[in-house]
mmCIF file of C-alpha atoms in Angstrom:
data_model
loop_
_atom_site.group_PDB
_atom_site.id
_atom_site.type_symbol
_atom_site.label_atom_id
_atom_site.label_comp_id
_atom_site.label_asym_id
_atom_site.label_seq_id
_atom_site.Cartn_x
_atom_site.Cartn_y
_atom_site.Cartn_z
ATOM 1 C CA MET A 473 -12.441 -59.204 175.809
ATOM 2 C CA LEU A 474 -11.022 -56.863 178.486
ATOM 3 C CA MET A 475 -8.870 -59.812 179.774
ATOM 4 C CA ILE A 476 -7.635 -60.580 176.718
ATOM 5 C CA LEU A 477 -6.522 -57.327 176.086
ATOM 6 C CA SER A 478 -5.246 -56.800 179.509
ATOM 7 C CA VAL A 479 -2.783 -59.520 178.705
ATOM 8 C CA ALA A 480 -1.600 -58.968 175.167
ATOM 9 C CA ASP A 481 1.481 -57.105 176.287
ATOM 10 C CA GLY A 482 2.505 -60.436 178.143
ATOM 11 C CA LYS A 483 1.913 -59.126 181.548
ATOM 12 C CA TYR A 484 -0.665 -59.088 184.271
ATOM 13 C CA GLU A 485 -1.317 -56.802 186.865
ATOM 14 C CA VAL A 486 -4.067 -57.945 189.817
ATOM 15 C CA GLU A 487 -4.990 -54.392 189.836
ATOM 16 C CA GLU A 488 -5.804 -54.259 185.726
ATOM 17 C CA GLY A 489 -8.506 -56.829 186.677
ATOM 18 C CA LYS A 490 -10.092 -54.836 189.613
ATOM 19 C CA ILE A 491 -10.191 -52.104 187.274
ATOM 20 C CA ILE A 492 -11.905 -54.263 184.687
ATOM 21 C CA VAL A 493 -14.311 -55.479 187.177
ATOM 22 C CA ASN A 494 -15.364 -52.297 188.456
ATOM 23 C CA TYR A 495 -15.724 -50.760 184.741
ATOM 24 C CA LEU A 496 -17.923 -54.149 184.076
ATOM 25 C CA THR A 497 -20.203 -53.803 186.760
ATOM 26 C CA LYS A 498 -20.862 -50.197 186.945
ATOM 27 C CA ASN A 499 -21.356 -50.217 183.072
ATOM 28 C CA TYR A 500 -23.429 -53.050 182.358
ATOM 29 C CA ASP A 501 -26.683 -54.994 183.740
ATOM 30 C CA PHE A 502 -26.072 -58.117 182.151
ATOM 31 C CA GLN A 503 -24.309 -60.367 185.140
ATOM 32 C CA ILE A 504 -20.789 -61.447 184.840
ATOM 33 C CA ASP A 505 -19.802 -64.309 186.360
ATOM 34 C CA ILE A 506 -15.863 -63.190 186.912
ATOM 35 C CA ASP A 507 -14.414 -66.031 188.438
ATOM 36 C CA LYS A 508 -16.082 -68.466 185.616
ATOM 37 C CA GLU A 509 -14.946 -66.243 183.006
ATOM 38 C CA ASN A 510 -11.646 -66.050 184.286
ATOM 39 C CA GLN A 511 -11.192 -69.847 184.187
ATOM 40 C CA ILE A 512 -13.114 -70.363 181.038
ATOM 41 C CA LEU A 513 -10.535 -68.053 180.013
ATOM 42 C CA LEU A 514 -6.828 -69.751 181.575
ATOM 43 C CA GLU A 515 -8.370 -72.948 179.863
ATOM 44 C CA VAL A 516 -8.583 -71.692 175.958
ATOM 45 C CA PRO A 517 -5.393 -72.306 174.270
ATOM 46 C CA GLY A 518 -3.452 -69.508 173.356
ATOM 47 C CA GLU A 519 -3.742 -70.375 170.076
ATOM 48 C CA LYS A 520 -7.289 -70.177 170.329
ATOM 49 C CA LEU A 521 -7.516 -66.548 172.144
ATOM 50 C CA PRO A 522 -8.442 -64.858 168.761
ATOM 51 C CA GLU A 523 -10.927 -67.109 168.256
ATOM 52 C CA HIS A 524 -12.423 -66.925 171.755
ATOM 53 C CA PHE A 525 -12.069 -63.437 171.344
ATOM 54 C CA LYS A 526 -13.889 -62.917 168.240
ATOM 55 C CA SER A 527 -16.692 -64.709 169.559
ATOM 56 C CA ALA A 528 -16.823 -62.598 172.385
ATOM 57 C CA ALA A 529 -16.552 -59.453 170.930
ATOM 58 C CA GLU A 530 -19.579 -60.670 168.740
ATOM 59 C CA ASN A 531 -21.633 -61.584 171.501
ATOM 60 C CA PHE A 532 -21.010 -58.117 173.507
ATOM 61 C CA LEU A 533 -22.064 -56.912 169.876
ATOM 62 C CA HIS A 534 -25.784 -58.270 169.678
ATOM 63 C CA LEU A 535 -26.201 -57.204 173.820
ATOM 64 C CA SER A 536 -24.837 -53.358 173.823
ATOM 65 C CA THR A 537 -25.829 -50.585 171.971
ATOM 66 C CA GLU A 538 -23.226 -48.268 169.867
ATOM 67 C CA VAL A 539 -22.893 -46.273 172.606
ATOM 68 C CA GLN A 540 -22.210 -48.771 174.676
ATOM 69 C CA ARG A 541 -19.564 -50.709 172.480
ATOM 70 C CA ILE A 542 -18.083 -47.132 172.051
ATOM 71 C CA ASP A 543 -17.641 -46.307 175.393
ATOM 72 C CA PHE A 544 -16.143 -49.898 175.659
ATOM 73 C CA ILE A 545 -13.701 -48.849 173.009
ATOM 74 C CA ALA A 546 -12.616 -46.121 174.430
ATOM 75 C CA PHE A 547 -11.884 -48.158 177.936
ATOM 76 C CA ALA A 548 -10.151 -50.752 176.108
ATOM 77 C CA TYR A 549 -7.892 -47.814 175.191
ATOM 78 C CA ARG A 550 -7.624 -46.141 178.654
ATOM 79 C CA LEU A 551 -6.628 -49.668 179.733
ATOM 80 C CA ILE A 552 -3.571 -50.721 177.281
ATOM 81 C CA GLN A 553 -2.167 -46.828 177.703
ATOM 82 C CA ALA A 554 -2.024 -46.423 181.854
ATOM 83 C CA ASP A 555 1.185 -48.169 181.511
ATOM 84 C CA GLY A 556 2.324 -44.836 178.490
ATOM 85 C CA HIS A 557 3.069 -47.444 176.233
ATOM 86 C CA MET A 558 0.732 -49.274 173.131
ATOM 87 C CA ALA A 559 2.379 -52.802 172.743
ATOM 88 C CA PRO A 560 1.537 -53.750 169.160
ATOM 89 C CA GLU A 561 -0.460 -57.060 170.331
ATOM 90 C CA GLU A 562 -2.675 -54.567 172.106
ATOM 91 C CA ASN A 563 -2.546 -52.612 168.714
ATOM 92 C CA LYS A 564 -3.371 -54.864 166.640
ATOM 93 C CA ILE A 565 -6.423 -55.901 168.971
ATOM 94 C CA LEU A 566 -7.839 -52.599 169.471
ATOM 95 C CA LYS A 567 -7.683 -51.958 165.819
ATOM 96 C CA SER A 568 -9.835 -55.790 164.573
ATOM 97 C CA LEU A 569 -12.497 -54.757 167.672
ATOM 98 C CA SER A 570 -13.107 -51.640 165.653
ATOM 99 C CA HIS A 571 -13.008 -52.900 162.436
ATOM 100 C CA PHE A 572 -15.414 -55.750 163.565
ATOM 101 C CA TRP A 573 -18.141 -53.684 165.408
ATOM 102 C CA ASN A 574 -18.022 -50.876 162.680
ATOM 103 C CA ILE A 575 -15.940 -48.063 165.129
ATOM 104 C CA ASP A 576 -13.886 -45.367 163.854
ATOM 105 C CA ILE A 577 -11.219 -45.387 166.231
ATOM 106 C CA LYS A 578 -8.938 -42.876 164.347
ATOM 107 C CA PRO A 579 -10.243 -39.895 166.378
ATOM 108 C CA LEU A 580 -9.655 -41.676 169.799
ATOM 109 C CA LEU A 581 -6.466 -42.600 168.777
ATOM 110 C CA ASP A 582 -5.145 -39.257 167.463
ATOM 111 C CA SER A 583 -6.379 -37.750 170.633
ATOM 112 C CA GLU A 584 -3.606 -38.549 172.470
ATOM 113 C CA LYS A 585 0.492 -39.030 171.945
ATOM 114 C CA ILE A 586 0.815 -42.948 171.068
ATOM 115 C CA ILE A 587 3.555 -44.537 172.110
ATOM 116 C CA VAL A 588 3.618 -48.376 170.431
ATOM 117 C CA SER A 589 6.414 -50.157 171.981
ATOM 118 C CA LYS A 590 9.109 -52.244 169.513
#
């Protein structure tokens, strides 16, 4: 999910990938084969990414606690805000994830000034 979020604005930085891997290994006990996950993601046709994202979100819902999901969304928000802008695609994905997990992200979004790129 984080990798999809990181490329939603049409750009991918290697440093973003390193930040994501570091976050996942520090915060979650389940084993993640990043190379395998990246390969799977590369093989998903662009039009199927939303379906793939939803499937990953559902899996994470069943493997995590509410606290972990809130932390995940907060991290995802910081990740997409790292460049000082939130692309409309990033905003849409973040909001859909919060709705799917039934988490109110309004306090998070209101906590800082957000610049949504046009």
